[in-house]
Short mmCIF file of C-alpha atoms and ligand atoms in Angstrom, two decimals:
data_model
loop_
_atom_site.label_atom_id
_atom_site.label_comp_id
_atom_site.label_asym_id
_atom_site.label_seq_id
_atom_site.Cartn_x
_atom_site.Cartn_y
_atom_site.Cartn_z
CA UNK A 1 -27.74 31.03 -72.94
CA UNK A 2 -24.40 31.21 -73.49
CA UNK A 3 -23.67 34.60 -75.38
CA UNK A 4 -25.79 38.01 -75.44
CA UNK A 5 -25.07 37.73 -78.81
CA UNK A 6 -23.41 35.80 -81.58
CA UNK A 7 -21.75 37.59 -84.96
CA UNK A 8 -21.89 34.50 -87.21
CA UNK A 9 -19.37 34.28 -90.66
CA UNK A 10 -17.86 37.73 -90.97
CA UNK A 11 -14.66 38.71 -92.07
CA UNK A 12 -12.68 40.10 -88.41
CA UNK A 13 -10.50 42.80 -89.02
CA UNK A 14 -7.89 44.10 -86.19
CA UNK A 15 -5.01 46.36 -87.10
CA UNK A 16 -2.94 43.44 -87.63
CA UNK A 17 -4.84 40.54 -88.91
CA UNK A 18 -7.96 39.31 -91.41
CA UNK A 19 -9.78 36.00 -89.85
CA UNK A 20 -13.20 34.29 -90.57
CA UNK A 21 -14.69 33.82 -86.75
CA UNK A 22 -17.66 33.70 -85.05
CA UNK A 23 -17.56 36.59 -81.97
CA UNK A 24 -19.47 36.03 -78.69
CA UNK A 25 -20.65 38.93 -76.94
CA UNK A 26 -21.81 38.80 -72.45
CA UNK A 27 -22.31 41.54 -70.51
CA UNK A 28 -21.15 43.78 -73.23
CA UNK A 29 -17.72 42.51 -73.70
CA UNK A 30 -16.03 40.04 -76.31
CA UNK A 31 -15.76 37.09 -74.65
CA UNK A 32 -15.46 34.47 -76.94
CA UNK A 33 -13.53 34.62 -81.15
CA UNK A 34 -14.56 30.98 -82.64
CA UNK A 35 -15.54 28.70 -84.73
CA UNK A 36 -19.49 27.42 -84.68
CA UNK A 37 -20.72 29.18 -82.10
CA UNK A 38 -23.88 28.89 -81.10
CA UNK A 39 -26.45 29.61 -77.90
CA UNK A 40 -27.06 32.91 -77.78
CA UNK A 41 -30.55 35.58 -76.88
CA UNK A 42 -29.66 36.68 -80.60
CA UNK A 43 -27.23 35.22 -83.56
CA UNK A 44 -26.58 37.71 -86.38
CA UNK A 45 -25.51 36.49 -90.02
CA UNK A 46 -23.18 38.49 -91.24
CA UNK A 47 -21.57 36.54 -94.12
CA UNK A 48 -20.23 38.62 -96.55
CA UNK A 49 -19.52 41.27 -94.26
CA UNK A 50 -16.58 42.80 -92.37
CA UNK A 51 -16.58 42.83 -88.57
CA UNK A 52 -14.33 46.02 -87.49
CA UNK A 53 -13.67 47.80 -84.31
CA UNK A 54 -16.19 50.47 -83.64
CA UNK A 55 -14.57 53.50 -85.11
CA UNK A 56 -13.04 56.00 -82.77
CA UNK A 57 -12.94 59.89 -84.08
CA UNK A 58 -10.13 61.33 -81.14
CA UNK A 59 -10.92 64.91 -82.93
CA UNK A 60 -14.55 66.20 -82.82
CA UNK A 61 -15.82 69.92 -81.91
CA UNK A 62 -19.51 69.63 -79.86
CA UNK A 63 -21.59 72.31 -78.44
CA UNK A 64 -18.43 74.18 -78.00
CA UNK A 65 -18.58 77.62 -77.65
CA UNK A 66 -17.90 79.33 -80.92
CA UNK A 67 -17.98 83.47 -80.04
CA UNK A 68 -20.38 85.86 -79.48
CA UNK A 69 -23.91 85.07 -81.49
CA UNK A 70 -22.27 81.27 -83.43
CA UNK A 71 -23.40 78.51 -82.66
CA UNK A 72 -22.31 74.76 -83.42
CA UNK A 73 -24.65 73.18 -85.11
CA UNK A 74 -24.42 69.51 -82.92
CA UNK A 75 -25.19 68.89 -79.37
CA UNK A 76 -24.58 65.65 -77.81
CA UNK A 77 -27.02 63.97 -79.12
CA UNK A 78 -26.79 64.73 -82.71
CA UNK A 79 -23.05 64.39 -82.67
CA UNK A 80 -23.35 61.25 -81.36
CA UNK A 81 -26.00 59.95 -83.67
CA UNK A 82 -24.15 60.68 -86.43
CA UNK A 83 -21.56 59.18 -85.36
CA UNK A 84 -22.98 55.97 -84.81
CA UNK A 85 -24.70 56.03 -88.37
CA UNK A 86 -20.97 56.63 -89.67
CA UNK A 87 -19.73 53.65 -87.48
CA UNK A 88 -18.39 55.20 -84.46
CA UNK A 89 -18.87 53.87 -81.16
CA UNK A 90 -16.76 56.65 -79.28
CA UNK A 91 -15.72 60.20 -79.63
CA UNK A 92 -13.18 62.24 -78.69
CA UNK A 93 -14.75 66.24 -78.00
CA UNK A 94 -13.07 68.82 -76.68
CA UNK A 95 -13.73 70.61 -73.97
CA UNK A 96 -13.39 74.72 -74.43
CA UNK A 97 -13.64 77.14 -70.66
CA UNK A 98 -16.06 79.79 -72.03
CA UNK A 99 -15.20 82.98 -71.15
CA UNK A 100 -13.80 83.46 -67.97
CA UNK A 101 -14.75 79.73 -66.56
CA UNK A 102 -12.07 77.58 -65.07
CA UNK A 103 -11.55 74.88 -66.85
CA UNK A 104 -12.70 72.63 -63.89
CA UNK A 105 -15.80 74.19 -64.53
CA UNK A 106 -15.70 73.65 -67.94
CA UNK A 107 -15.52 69.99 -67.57
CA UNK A 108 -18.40 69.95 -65.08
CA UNK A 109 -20.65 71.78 -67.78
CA UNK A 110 -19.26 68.97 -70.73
CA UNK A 111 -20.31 66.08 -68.20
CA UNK A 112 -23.28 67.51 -67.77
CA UNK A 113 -23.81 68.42 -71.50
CA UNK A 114 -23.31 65.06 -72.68
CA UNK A 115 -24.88 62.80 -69.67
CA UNK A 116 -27.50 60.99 -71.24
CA UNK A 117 -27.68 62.06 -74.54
CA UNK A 118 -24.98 60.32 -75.72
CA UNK A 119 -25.39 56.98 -78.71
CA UNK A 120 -21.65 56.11 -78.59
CA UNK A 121 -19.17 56.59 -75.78
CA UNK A 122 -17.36 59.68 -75.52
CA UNK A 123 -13.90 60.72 -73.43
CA UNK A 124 -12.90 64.50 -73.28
CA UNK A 125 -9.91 66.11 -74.42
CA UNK A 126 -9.07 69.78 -72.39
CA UNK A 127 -8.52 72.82 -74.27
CA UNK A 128 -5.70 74.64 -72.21
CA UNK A 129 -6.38 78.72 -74.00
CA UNK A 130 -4.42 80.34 -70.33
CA UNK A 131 -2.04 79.54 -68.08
CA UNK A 132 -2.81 81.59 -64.78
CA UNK A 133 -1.80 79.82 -61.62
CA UNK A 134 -5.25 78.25 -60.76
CA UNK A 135 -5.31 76.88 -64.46
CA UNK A 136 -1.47 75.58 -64.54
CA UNK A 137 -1.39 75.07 -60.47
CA UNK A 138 -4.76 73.27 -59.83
CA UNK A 139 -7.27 72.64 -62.85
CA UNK A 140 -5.00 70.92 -65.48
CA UNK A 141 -3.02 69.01 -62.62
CA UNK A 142 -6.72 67.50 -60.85
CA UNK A 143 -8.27 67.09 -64.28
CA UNK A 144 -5.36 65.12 -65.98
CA UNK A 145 -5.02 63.05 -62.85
CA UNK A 146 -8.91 62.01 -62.95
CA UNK A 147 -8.43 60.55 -66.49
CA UNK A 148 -8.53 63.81 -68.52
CA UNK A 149 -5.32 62.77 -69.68
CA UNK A 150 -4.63 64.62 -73.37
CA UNK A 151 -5.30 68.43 -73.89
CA UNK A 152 -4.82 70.92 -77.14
CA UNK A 153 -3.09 73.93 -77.10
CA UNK A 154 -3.67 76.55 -80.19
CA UNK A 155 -0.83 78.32 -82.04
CA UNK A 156 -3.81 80.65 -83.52
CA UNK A 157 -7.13 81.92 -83.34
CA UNK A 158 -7.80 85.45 -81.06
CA UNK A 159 -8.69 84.17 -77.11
CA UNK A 160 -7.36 80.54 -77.92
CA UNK A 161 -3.87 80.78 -79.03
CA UNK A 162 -0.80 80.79 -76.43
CA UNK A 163 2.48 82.09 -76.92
CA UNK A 164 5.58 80.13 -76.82
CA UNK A 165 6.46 81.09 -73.38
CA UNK A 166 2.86 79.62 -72.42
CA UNK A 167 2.83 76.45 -74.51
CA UNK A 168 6.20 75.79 -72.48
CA UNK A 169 4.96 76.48 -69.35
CA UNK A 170 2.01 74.40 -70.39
CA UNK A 171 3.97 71.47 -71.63
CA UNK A 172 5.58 71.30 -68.34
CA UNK A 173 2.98 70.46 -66.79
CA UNK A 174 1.97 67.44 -69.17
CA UNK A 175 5.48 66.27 -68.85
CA UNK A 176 5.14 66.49 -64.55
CA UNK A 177 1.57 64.31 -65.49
CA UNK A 178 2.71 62.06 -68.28
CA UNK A 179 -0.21 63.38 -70.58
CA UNK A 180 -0.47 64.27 -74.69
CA UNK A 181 -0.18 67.36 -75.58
CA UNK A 182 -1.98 68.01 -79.48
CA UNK A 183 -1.50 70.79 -80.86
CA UNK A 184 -3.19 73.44 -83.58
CA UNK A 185 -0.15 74.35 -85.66
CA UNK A 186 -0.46 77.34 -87.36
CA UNK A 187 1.36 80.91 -87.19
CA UNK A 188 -0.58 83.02 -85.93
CA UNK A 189 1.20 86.67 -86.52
CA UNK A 190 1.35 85.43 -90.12
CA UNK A 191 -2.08 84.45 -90.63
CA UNK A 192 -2.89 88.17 -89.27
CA UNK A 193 -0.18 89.83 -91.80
CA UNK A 194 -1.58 88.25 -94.51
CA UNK A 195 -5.25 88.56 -93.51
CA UNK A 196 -5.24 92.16 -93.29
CA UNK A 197 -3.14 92.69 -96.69
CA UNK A 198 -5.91 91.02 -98.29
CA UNK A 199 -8.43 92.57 -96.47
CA UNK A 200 -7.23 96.03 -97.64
CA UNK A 201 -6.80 94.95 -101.12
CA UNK A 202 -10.51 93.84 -101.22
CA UNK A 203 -9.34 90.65 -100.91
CA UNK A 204 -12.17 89.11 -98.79
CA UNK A 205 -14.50 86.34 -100.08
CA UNK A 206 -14.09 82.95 -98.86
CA UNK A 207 -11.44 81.85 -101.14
CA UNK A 208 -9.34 84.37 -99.32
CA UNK A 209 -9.23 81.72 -96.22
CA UNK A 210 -6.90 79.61 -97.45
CA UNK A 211 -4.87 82.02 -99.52
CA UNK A 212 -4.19 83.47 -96.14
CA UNK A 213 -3.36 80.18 -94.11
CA UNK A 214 -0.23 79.06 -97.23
CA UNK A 215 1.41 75.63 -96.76
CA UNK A 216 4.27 78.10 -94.84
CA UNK A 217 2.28 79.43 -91.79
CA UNK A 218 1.60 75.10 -91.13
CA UNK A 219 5.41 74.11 -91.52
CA UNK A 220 6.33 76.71 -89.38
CA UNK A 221 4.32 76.22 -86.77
CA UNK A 222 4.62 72.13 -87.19
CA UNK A 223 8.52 72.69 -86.98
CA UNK A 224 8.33 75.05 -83.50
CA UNK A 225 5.66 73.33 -82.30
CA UNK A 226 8.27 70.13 -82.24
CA UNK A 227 10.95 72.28 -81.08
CA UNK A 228 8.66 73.32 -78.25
CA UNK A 229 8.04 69.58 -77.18
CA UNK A 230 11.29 68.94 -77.43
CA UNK A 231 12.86 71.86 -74.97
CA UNK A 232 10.18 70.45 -72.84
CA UNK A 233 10.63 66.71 -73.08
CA UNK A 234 7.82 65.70 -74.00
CA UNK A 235 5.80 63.49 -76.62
CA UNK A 236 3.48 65.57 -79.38
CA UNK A 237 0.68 65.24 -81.59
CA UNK A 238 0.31 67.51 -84.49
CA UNK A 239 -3.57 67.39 -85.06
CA UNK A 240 -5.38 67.70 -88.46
CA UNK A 241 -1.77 67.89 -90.85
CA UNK A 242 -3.33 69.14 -94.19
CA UNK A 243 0.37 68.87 -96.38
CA UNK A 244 3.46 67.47 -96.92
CA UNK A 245 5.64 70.00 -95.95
CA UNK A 246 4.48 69.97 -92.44
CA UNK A 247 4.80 66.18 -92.74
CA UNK A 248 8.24 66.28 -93.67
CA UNK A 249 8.93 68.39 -90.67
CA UNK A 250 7.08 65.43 -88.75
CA UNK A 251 8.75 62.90 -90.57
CA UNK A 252 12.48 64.75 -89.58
CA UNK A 253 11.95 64.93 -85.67
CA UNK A 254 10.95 61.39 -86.17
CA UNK A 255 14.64 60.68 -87.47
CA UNK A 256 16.11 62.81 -84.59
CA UNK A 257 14.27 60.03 -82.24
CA UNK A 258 11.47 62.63 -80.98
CA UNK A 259 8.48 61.07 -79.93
CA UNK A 260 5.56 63.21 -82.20
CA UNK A 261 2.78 61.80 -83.88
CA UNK A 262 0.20 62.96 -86.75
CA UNK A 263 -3.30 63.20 -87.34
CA UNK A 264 -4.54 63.73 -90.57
CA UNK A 265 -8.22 64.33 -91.99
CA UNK A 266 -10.85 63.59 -94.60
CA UNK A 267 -10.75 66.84 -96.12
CA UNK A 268 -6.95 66.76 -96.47
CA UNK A 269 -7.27 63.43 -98.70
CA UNK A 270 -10.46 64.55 -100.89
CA UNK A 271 -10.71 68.65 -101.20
CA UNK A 272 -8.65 71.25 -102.41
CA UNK A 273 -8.47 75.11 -101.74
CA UNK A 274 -10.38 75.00 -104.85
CA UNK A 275 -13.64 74.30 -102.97
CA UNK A 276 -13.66 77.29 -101.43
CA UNK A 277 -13.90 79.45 -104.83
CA UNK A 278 -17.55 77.85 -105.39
CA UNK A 279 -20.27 80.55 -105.93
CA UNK A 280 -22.78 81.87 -104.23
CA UNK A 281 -21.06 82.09 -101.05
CA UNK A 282 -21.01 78.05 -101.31
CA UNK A 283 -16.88 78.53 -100.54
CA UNK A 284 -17.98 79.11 -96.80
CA UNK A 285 -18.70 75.37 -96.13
CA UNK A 286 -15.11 74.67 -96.83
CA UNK A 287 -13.52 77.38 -94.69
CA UNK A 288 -11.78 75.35 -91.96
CA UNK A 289 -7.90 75.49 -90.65
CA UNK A 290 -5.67 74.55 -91.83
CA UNK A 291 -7.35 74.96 -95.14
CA UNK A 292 -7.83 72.45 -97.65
CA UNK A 293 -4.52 72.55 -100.17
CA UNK A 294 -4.21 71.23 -103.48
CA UNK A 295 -4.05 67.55 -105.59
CA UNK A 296 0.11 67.40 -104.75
CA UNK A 297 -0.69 67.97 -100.92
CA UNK A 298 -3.59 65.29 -100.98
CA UNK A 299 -1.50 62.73 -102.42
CA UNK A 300 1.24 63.52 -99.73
CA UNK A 301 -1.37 62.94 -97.71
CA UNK A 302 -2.41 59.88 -98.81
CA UNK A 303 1.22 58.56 -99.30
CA UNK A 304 2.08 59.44 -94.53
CA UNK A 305 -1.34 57.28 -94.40
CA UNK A 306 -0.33 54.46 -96.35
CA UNK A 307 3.22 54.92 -95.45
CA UNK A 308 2.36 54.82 -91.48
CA UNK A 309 3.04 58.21 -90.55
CA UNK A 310 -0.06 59.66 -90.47
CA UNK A 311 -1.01 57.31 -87.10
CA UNK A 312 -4.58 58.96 -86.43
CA UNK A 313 -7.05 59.69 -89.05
CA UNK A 314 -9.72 61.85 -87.51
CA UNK A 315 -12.27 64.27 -88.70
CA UNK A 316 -12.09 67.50 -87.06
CA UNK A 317 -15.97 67.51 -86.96
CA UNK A 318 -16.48 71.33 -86.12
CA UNK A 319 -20.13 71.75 -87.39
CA UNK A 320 -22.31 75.08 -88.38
CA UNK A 321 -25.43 75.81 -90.16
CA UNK A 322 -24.36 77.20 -93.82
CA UNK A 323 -27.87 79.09 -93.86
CA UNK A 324 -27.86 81.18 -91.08
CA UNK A 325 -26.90 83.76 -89.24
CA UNK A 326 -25.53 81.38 -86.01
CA UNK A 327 -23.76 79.60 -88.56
CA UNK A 328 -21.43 80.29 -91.90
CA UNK A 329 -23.69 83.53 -92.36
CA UNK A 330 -22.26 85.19 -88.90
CA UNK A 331 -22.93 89.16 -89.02
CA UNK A 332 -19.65 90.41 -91.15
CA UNK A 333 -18.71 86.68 -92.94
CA UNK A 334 -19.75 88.50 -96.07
CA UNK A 335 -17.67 91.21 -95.53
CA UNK A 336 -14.79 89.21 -95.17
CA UNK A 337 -13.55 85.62 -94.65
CA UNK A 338 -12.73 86.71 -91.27
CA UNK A 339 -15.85 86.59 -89.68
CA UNK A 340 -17.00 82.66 -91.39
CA UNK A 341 -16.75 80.14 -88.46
CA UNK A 342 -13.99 77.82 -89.45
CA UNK A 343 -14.66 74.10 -89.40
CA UNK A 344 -16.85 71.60 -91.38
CA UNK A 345 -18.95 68.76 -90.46
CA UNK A 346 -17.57 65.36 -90.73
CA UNK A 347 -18.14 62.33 -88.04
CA UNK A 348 -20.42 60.52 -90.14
CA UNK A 349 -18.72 60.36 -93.14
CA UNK A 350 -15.16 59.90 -91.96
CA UNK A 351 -15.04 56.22 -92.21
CA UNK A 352 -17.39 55.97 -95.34
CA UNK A 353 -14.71 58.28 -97.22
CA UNK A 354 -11.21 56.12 -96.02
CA UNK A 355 -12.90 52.62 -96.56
CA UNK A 356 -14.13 53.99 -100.05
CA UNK A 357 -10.96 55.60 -101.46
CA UNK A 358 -7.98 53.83 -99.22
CA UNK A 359 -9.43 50.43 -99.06
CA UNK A 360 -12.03 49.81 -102.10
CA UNK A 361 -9.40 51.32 -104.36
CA UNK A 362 -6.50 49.32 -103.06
CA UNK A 363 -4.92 52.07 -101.53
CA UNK A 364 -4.53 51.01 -97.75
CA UNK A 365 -4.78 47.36 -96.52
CA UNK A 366 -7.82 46.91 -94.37
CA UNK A 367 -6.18 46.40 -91.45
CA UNK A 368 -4.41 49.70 -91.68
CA UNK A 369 -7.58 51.20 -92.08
CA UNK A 370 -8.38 49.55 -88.44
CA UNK A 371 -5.29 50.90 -86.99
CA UNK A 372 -6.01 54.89 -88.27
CA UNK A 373 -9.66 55.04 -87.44
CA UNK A 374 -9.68 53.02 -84.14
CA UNK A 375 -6.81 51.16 -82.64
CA UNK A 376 -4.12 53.97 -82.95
CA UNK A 377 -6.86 56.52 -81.03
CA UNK A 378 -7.08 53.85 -78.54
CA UNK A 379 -3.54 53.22 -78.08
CA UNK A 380 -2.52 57.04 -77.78
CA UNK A 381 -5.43 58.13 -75.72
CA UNK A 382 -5.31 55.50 -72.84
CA UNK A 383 -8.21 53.49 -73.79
CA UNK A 384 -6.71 50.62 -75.25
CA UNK A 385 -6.98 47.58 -74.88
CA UNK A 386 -10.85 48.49 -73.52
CA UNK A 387 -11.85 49.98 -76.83
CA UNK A 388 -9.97 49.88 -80.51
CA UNK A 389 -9.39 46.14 -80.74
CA UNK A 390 -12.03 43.08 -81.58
CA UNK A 391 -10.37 40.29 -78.85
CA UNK A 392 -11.50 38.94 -75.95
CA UNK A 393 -11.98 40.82 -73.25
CA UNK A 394 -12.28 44.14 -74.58
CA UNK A 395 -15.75 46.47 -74.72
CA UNK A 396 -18.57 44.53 -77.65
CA UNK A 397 -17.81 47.74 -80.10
CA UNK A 398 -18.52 46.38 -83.47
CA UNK A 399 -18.91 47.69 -86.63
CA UNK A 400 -20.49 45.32 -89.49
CA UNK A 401 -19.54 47.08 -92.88
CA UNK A 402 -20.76 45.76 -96.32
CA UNK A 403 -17.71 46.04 -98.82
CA UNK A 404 -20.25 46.03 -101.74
CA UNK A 405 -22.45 48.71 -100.70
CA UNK A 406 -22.96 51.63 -102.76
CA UNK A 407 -23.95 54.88 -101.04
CA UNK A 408 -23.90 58.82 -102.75
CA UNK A 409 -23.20 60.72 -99.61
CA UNK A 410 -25.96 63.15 -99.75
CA UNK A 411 -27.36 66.21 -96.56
CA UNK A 412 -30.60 64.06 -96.44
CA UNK A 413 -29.09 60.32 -95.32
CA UNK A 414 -26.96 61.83 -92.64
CA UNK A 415 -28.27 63.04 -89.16
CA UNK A 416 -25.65 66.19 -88.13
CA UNK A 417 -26.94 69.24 -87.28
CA UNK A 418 -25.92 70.79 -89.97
CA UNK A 419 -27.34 71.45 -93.19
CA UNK A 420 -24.87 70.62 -95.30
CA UNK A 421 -21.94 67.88 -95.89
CA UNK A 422 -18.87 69.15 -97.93
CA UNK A 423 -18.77 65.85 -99.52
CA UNK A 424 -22.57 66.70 -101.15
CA UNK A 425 -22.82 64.08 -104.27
CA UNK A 426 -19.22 61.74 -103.32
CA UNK A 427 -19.96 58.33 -104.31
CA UNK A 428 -18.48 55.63 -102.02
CA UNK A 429 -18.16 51.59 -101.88
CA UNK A 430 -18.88 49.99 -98.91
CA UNK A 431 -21.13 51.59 -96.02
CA UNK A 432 -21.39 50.86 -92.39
CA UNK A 433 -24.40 49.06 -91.98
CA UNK A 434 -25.00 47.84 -88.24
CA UNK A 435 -23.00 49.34 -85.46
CA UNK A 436 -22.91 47.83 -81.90
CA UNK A 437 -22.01 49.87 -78.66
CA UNK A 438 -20.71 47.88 -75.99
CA UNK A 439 -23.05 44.81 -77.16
CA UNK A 440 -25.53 46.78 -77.88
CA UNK A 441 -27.15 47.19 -81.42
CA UNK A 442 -27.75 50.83 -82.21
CA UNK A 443 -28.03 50.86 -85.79
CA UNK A 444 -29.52 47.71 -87.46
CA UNK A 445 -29.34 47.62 -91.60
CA UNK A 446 -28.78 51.23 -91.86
CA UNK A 447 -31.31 52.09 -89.37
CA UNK A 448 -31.82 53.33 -85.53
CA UNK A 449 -32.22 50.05 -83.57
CA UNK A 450 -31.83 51.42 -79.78
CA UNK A 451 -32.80 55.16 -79.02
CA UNK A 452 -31.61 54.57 -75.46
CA UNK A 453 -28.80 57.08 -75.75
CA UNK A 454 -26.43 54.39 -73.71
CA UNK A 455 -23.24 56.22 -74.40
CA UNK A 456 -21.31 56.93 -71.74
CA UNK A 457 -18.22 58.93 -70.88
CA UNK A 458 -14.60 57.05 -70.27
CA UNK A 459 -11.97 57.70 -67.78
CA UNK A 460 -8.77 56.91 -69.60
CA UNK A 461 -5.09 56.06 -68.34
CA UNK A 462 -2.61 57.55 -69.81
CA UNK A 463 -1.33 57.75 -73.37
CA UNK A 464 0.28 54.75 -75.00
CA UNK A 465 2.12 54.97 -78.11
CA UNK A 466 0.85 53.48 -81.46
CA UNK A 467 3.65 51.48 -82.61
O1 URP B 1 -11.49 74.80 -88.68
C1 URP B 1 -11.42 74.01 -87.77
N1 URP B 1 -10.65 72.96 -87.84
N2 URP B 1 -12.12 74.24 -86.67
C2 URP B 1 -12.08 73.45 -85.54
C3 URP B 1 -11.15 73.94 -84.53
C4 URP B 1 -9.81 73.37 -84.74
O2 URP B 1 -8.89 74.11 -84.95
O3 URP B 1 -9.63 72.16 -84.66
ZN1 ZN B 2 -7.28 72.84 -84.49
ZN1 ZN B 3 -10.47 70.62 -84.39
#
């Protein structure tokens, strides 16, 4: 036989072109984009359909730890098998020391977390949360030399968030190892002001989340963040951008000639602050930061996506249990706002959303679609050409959407570990309907094909740019 496999009639889709081929898969790589192929252990008919690159989601949050008594509501193996139902074949988690742990360690218990339990391929991001000499000396140095080769670095949250003194030192170091530094951009001191003025003006149901996180404590932090990077000399990405103000900040370094790029999210294009108001404590599966904003902000949004500045579209995945104690229900959350977890699942309906309201509406041209959920991720993250593109040569990650699918994205078609979505009742157009890791069919017509768990984790070289 010639081919492994043979995708006959789709549609191909790379972040630059549309083409009618026929793709041959060996040994789990594209090796052949055609016309009438044939010879192959299996030949799948996909007229009608779109062939994509696998998506890649450079922002998820899995098993991490999540303070005392919370706990995320995906391991490995559910992450990852939502994933691949939502047309992912790799994901990007980060990996967060507990406690005291070095973050060698850290990566050891990750590796070990996710080895074998894993549907798509994954590739960790560090979290750097100190910057004691064994951290800035030894761990960061080895780990970003073996591949580790992008890390975050939080402008808030207690035990996470380093000062500017630290995220310079910090940067230093990625600029000495020619790694990406992403980071959390929001003002911490603020968020605190504000938090406890509402607090003691009773002030405290979930709602009270965003009110406390304004558009102001974002652009701030955007703007120094930059400022930061650009002291230190090095490139940037501003993760999970919810607005335009902190855009425009984005948009202005740009101008300067600064090297920073932007991520933006689901939530930022389709939910406003106004979700957070819903009763029965029902606002507590939208609490996540930066908060959702409001119709103005989601169609600034929309226009850095279509406009190309907005390179990365990921979803923040950051999953808990809305009934339960471990989850959105911690001791205190209904007290106050302070104590909900912040984050909301997402990795399975990322792609569903963006193909629905950018490309089915007319909004974004497919292949720009290709470039923000896959190739750009790729590119930035050191795993391009390998994964992000359909051409010869690179890993058999395929996605086979059908553009005239209806779904209602509903809790019971997904499979997080969570028991809700945010996006409860959303209709969409076009669904992912057989996803293919490495040559490898996981999911077949909208169901579980191979429960080999063949993901596996990738060393990357260092980051590319986009453009
Ligand atoms: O609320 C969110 N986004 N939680 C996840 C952690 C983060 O800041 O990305
Ligand atoms: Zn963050
Ligand atoms: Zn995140």
């Amino acid at each position: 036989m010639s081919y492994d496999l043979i995708i006959k009639g789709a549609q191909v889709a790379t972040a630059s072109d549309v083409f009618s081929a026929d793709i041959g898969v060996k040994d789990g790589k594209i090796a052949t984009l055609g016309q009438d192929l044939r010879d192959a252990v299996e030949i799948i008919d996909a007229s009608g359909l779109y062939a994509l690159p696998g998506g890649i989601d450079s922002h998820v949050h899995i098993s991490q730890p999540s303070g005392p008594g919370v706990v995320m509501a995906d391991d490995f193996e559910s992450a990852t098998l939502s994933a691949v139902f939502g047309g992912n074949t790799t994901l990007m988690p980060f990996c967060l020391p507990e406690g005291e742990e070095s973050l060698r360690a850290a990566v050891d218990a990750y590796h070990a977390k996710a080895a074998g339990n894993c549907h798509v391929d994954v590739s960790f991001h560090l979290i750097v949360n100190r910057t004691d000499p064994q951290t800035l000396g030894q761990d960061l140095p080895a780990l970003l030399e073996a591949g580790h080769s992008s890390f975050k670095v939080f402008m808030t949250y207690p035990g996470m968030r380093l000062t500017d003194r630290e995220i310079l030192e910090v940067m230093a170091v990625a600029k000495r190892h020619g790694a990406m530094v992403m980071a959390h951009a929001e003002n911490d001191d603020a968020i605190d002001f504000l938090r406890d003025a509402a607090e003691s003006s009773g002030q405290t149901e979930p709602y009270h989340h965003a009110a406390t996180r304004p558009v102001p404590v974002e652009r701030e932090a955007t703007h120094r963040a930059i400022s930061l990077a650009e002291i230190a000399g090095v490139p940037l990405t501003i993760v999970h951008v919810s607005n335009g103000e902190a855009l425009d900040e984005i948009r202005r370094a740009r101008a300067r000639g600064l090297r920073v790029h932007a991520e933006t999210c689901p939530q930022y294009l389709t939910l406003t602050a106004e979700d957070l108001l819903r009763v029965n404590f029902e606002g507590a599966k939208y609490v996540c930061s930066p908060p959702p904003r409001d119709a103005a902000n989601q169609e600034a949004c929309w226009d850095g996506l279509v406009r190309g500045d907005f390179e990365l579209y990921s979803s923040d995945h950051c999953p808990f249990v809305f009934d339960s104690k471990e989850g959105k229900q911690a001791p205190g959350a209904k007290d106050s706002f302070r104590h909900i977890p912040n984050g909301i699942p997402g990795v399975e309906t990322r792609l569903p959303i963006l193909f629905s309201e950018g490309v089915m509406k007319g909004r974004l041209d497919i292949t720009r679609f290709v470039a923000v959920t896959a190739t750009n991720h790729a590119k930035l993250y050191g795993l391009y050409p390998q994964k992000g593109v359909i051409a010869v040569g690179a890993d058999a990650d395929i996605v086979l959407w059908d553009p005239a699918r209806k779904e209602v994205l509903r809790q019971e078609i997904l499979h997080h570990g969570s028991d809700y979505t945010p996006w409860e009742g959303f209709e969409v157009l076009g669904w992912p309907v057989t996803t293919i890791l490495r040559g490898r069919i996981v999911v077949r017509d909208g169901a579980l094909a191979d429960t080999g768990r063949h993901g596996k984790h990738l060393e990357r070289s260092l980051p590319g740019t986009p453009f």
